[in-house]
């Protein structure tokens, strides 16, 4: 997605530890017009698949999934929660996820009443690095018996192994921008 790549080139910032900072437009301050185009692109790729539910993980995936949902006939967005609170009641699907950015492992949960075997689920998230967040979400979908249509990622870091791991498991994974190399000299994207 050329518009996204241009924006990453312009405003993205490469940090130590293989972290790409895009907080001026994607996951802190959010450019709503760009998010709308991202949602449109996810629909172009997955629109024919009968998706009726979008699943993501808090916090950065939520804005992306909500904007995308407008293009998927206002399909409900469910986000996996990282903390248990009194608001999270009833039976839960739980799985473990190791955070790439924080380095810690934590439980994530989704209330069972929001995912059913009749659902056709598209998982969306902001980044793909080692694939732990997606593997956790896929595990939750499989516990629920719902059908996984695929995973849509805004920025895949192609030099880390998450993408290869998921594709080797037969998951339909679509990334709108794949970064093959990033350092102080700049960012190199994979050709579409
Ligand atoms: P994974 O689970 O694939 O190892 O990492 C994906 C998760 O870590 C995403 O949900 C995202 O929030 C975070 N993440 C991974 N790499 C980056 C990065 O380079 N920049 C930012 N901002 N977040 C990242």
PDB file of C-alpha atoms and ligand atoms in Angstrom, residues 17-23 27 57-61 82 97-101 106 125-135 155 157 159-160 162 166 182, ligand 1:
ATOM      1  CA  UNK A  17      15.943  -3.166  19.407  1.00  0.00           C
ATOM      2  CA  UNK A  18      14.312  -3.492  15.969  1.00  0.00           C
ATOM      3  CA  UNK A  19      11.478  -1.172  16.906  1.00  0.00           C
ATOM      4  CA  UNK A  20       9.854   1.059  14.334  1.00  0.00           C
ATOM      5  CA  UNK A  21       8.140   4.031  15.895  1.00  0.00           C
ATOM      6  CA  UNK A  22       5.041   5.194  14.058  1.00  0.00           C
ATOM      7  CA  UNK A  23       3.344   6.898  16.937  1.00  0.00           C
ATOM      8  CA  UNK A  27      -0.479   3.922  17.432  1.00  0.00           C
ATOM      9  CA  UNK A  57      -5.697  -7.030  20.779  1.00  0.00           C
ATOM     10  CA  UNK A  58      -5.583  -3.941  22.955  1.00  0.00           C
ATOM     11  CA  UNK A  59      -4.479  -1.274  22.667  1.00  0.00           C
ATOM     12  CA  UNK A  60      -2.986  -0.423  19.286  1.00  0.00           C
ATOM     13  CA  UNK A  61      -5.156  -2.768  17.243  1.00  0.00           C
ATOM     14  CA  UNK A  82      -4.582  -7.923  28.631  1.00  0.00           C
ATOM     15  CA  UNK A  97       1.190 -13.886  24.654  1.00  0.00           C
ATOM     16  CA  UNK A  98       4.788 -12.777  24.931  1.00  0.00           C
ATOM     17  CA  UNK A  99       5.038  -9.066  24.304  1.00  0.00           C
ATOM     18  CA  UNK A 100       7.628  -8.075  21.705  1.00  0.00           C
ATOM     19  CA  UNK A 101       7.950  -4.507  22.950  1.00  0.00           C
ATOM     20  CA  UNK A 106       0.894 -12.163  29.932  1.00  0.00           C
ATOM     21  CA  UNK A 125      -3.174  -5.791  14.266  1.00  0.00           C
ATOM     22  CA  UNK A 126      -0.718  -2.940  13.819  1.00  0.00           C
ATOM     23  CA  UNK A 127       2.610  -4.828  13.731  1.00  0.00           C
ATOM     24  CA  UNK A 128       3.897  -8.302  13.080  1.00  0.00           C
ATOM     25  CA  UNK A 129       7.319  -9.101  14.543  1.00  0.00           C
ATOM     26  CA  UNK A 130       7.763 -12.589  16.000  1.00  0.00           C
ATOM     27  CA  UNK A 131       4.116 -13.503  15.616  1.00  0.00           C
ATOM     28  CA  UNK A 132       3.283 -14.038  19.283  1.00  0.00           C
ATOM     29  CA  UNK A 133       0.288 -11.685  19.354  1.00  0.00           C
ATOM     30  CA  UNK A 134      -1.219 -13.305  16.235  1.00  0.00           C
ATOM     31  CA  UNK A 135      -0.576 -16.837  17.494  1.00  0.00           C
ATOM     32  CA  UNK A 155       3.291  -3.238   9.148  1.00  0.00           C
ATOM     33  CA  UNK A 157       8.802  -6.567   9.896  1.00  0.00           C
ATOM     34  CA  UNK A 159      13.345  -9.521   8.820  1.00  0.00           C
ATOM     35  CA  UNK A 160      11.770 -11.104  11.906  1.00  0.00           C
ATOM     36  CA  UNK A 162       6.627 -14.090  12.570  1.00  0.00           C
ATOM     37  CA  UNK A 166       2.386 -17.980  10.302  1.00  0.00           C
ATOM     38  CA  UNK A 182      15.579  -0.724   8.628  1.00  0.00           C
TER      39      UNK A 182
HETATM   40  P1  LIG B   1       4.817 -10.020  17.803  1.00  0.00           P
HETATM   41  O1  LIG B   1       3.794 -10.576  18.745  1.00  0.00           O
HETATM   42  O2  LIG B   1       4.523 -10.301  16.361  1.00  0.00           O
HETATM   43  O3  LIG B   1       6.219 -10.393  18.185  1.00  0.00           O
HETATM   44  O4  LIG B   1       4.765  -8.442  17.992  1.00  0.00           O
HETATM   45  C1  LIG B   1       3.615  -7.755  17.594  1.00  0.00           C
HETATM   46  C2  LIG B   1       3.151  -6.816  18.661  1.00  0.00           C
HETATM   47  O5  LIG B   1       4.254  -6.112  19.240  1.00  0.00           O
HETATM   48  C3  LIG B   1       2.223  -5.785  18.057  1.00  0.00           C
HETATM   49  O6  LIG B   1       0.953  -5.947  18.662  1.00  0.00           O
HETATM   50  C4  LIG B   1       2.837  -4.442  18.363  1.00  0.00           C
HETATM   51  O7  LIG B   1       2.025  -3.764  19.257  1.00  0.00           O
HETATM   52  C5  LIG B   1       4.179  -4.723  18.987  1.00  0.00           C
HETATM   53  N1  LIG B   1       5.312  -4.415  18.081  1.00  0.00           N
HETATM   54  C6  LIG B   1       6.172  -5.291  17.512  1.00  0.00           C
HETATM   55  N2  LIG B   1       7.121  -4.678  16.815  1.00  0.00           N
HETATM   56  C7  LIG B   1       6.872  -3.365  16.913  1.00  0.00           C
HETATM   57  C8  LIG B   1       7.526  -2.191  16.380  1.00  0.00           C
HETATM   58  O8  LIG B   1       8.542  -2.254  15.674  1.00  0.00           O
HETATM   59  N3  LIG B   1       6.961  -0.985  16.674  1.00  0.00           N
HETATM   60  C9  LIG B   1       5.850  -0.887  17.454  1.00  0.00           C
HETATM   61  N4  LIG B   1       5.372   0.349  17.673  1.00  0.00           N
HETATM   62  N5  LIG B   1       5.217  -1.969  17.979  1.00  0.00           N
HETATM   63  C10 LIG B   1       5.712  -3.191  17.707  1.00  0.00           C
END
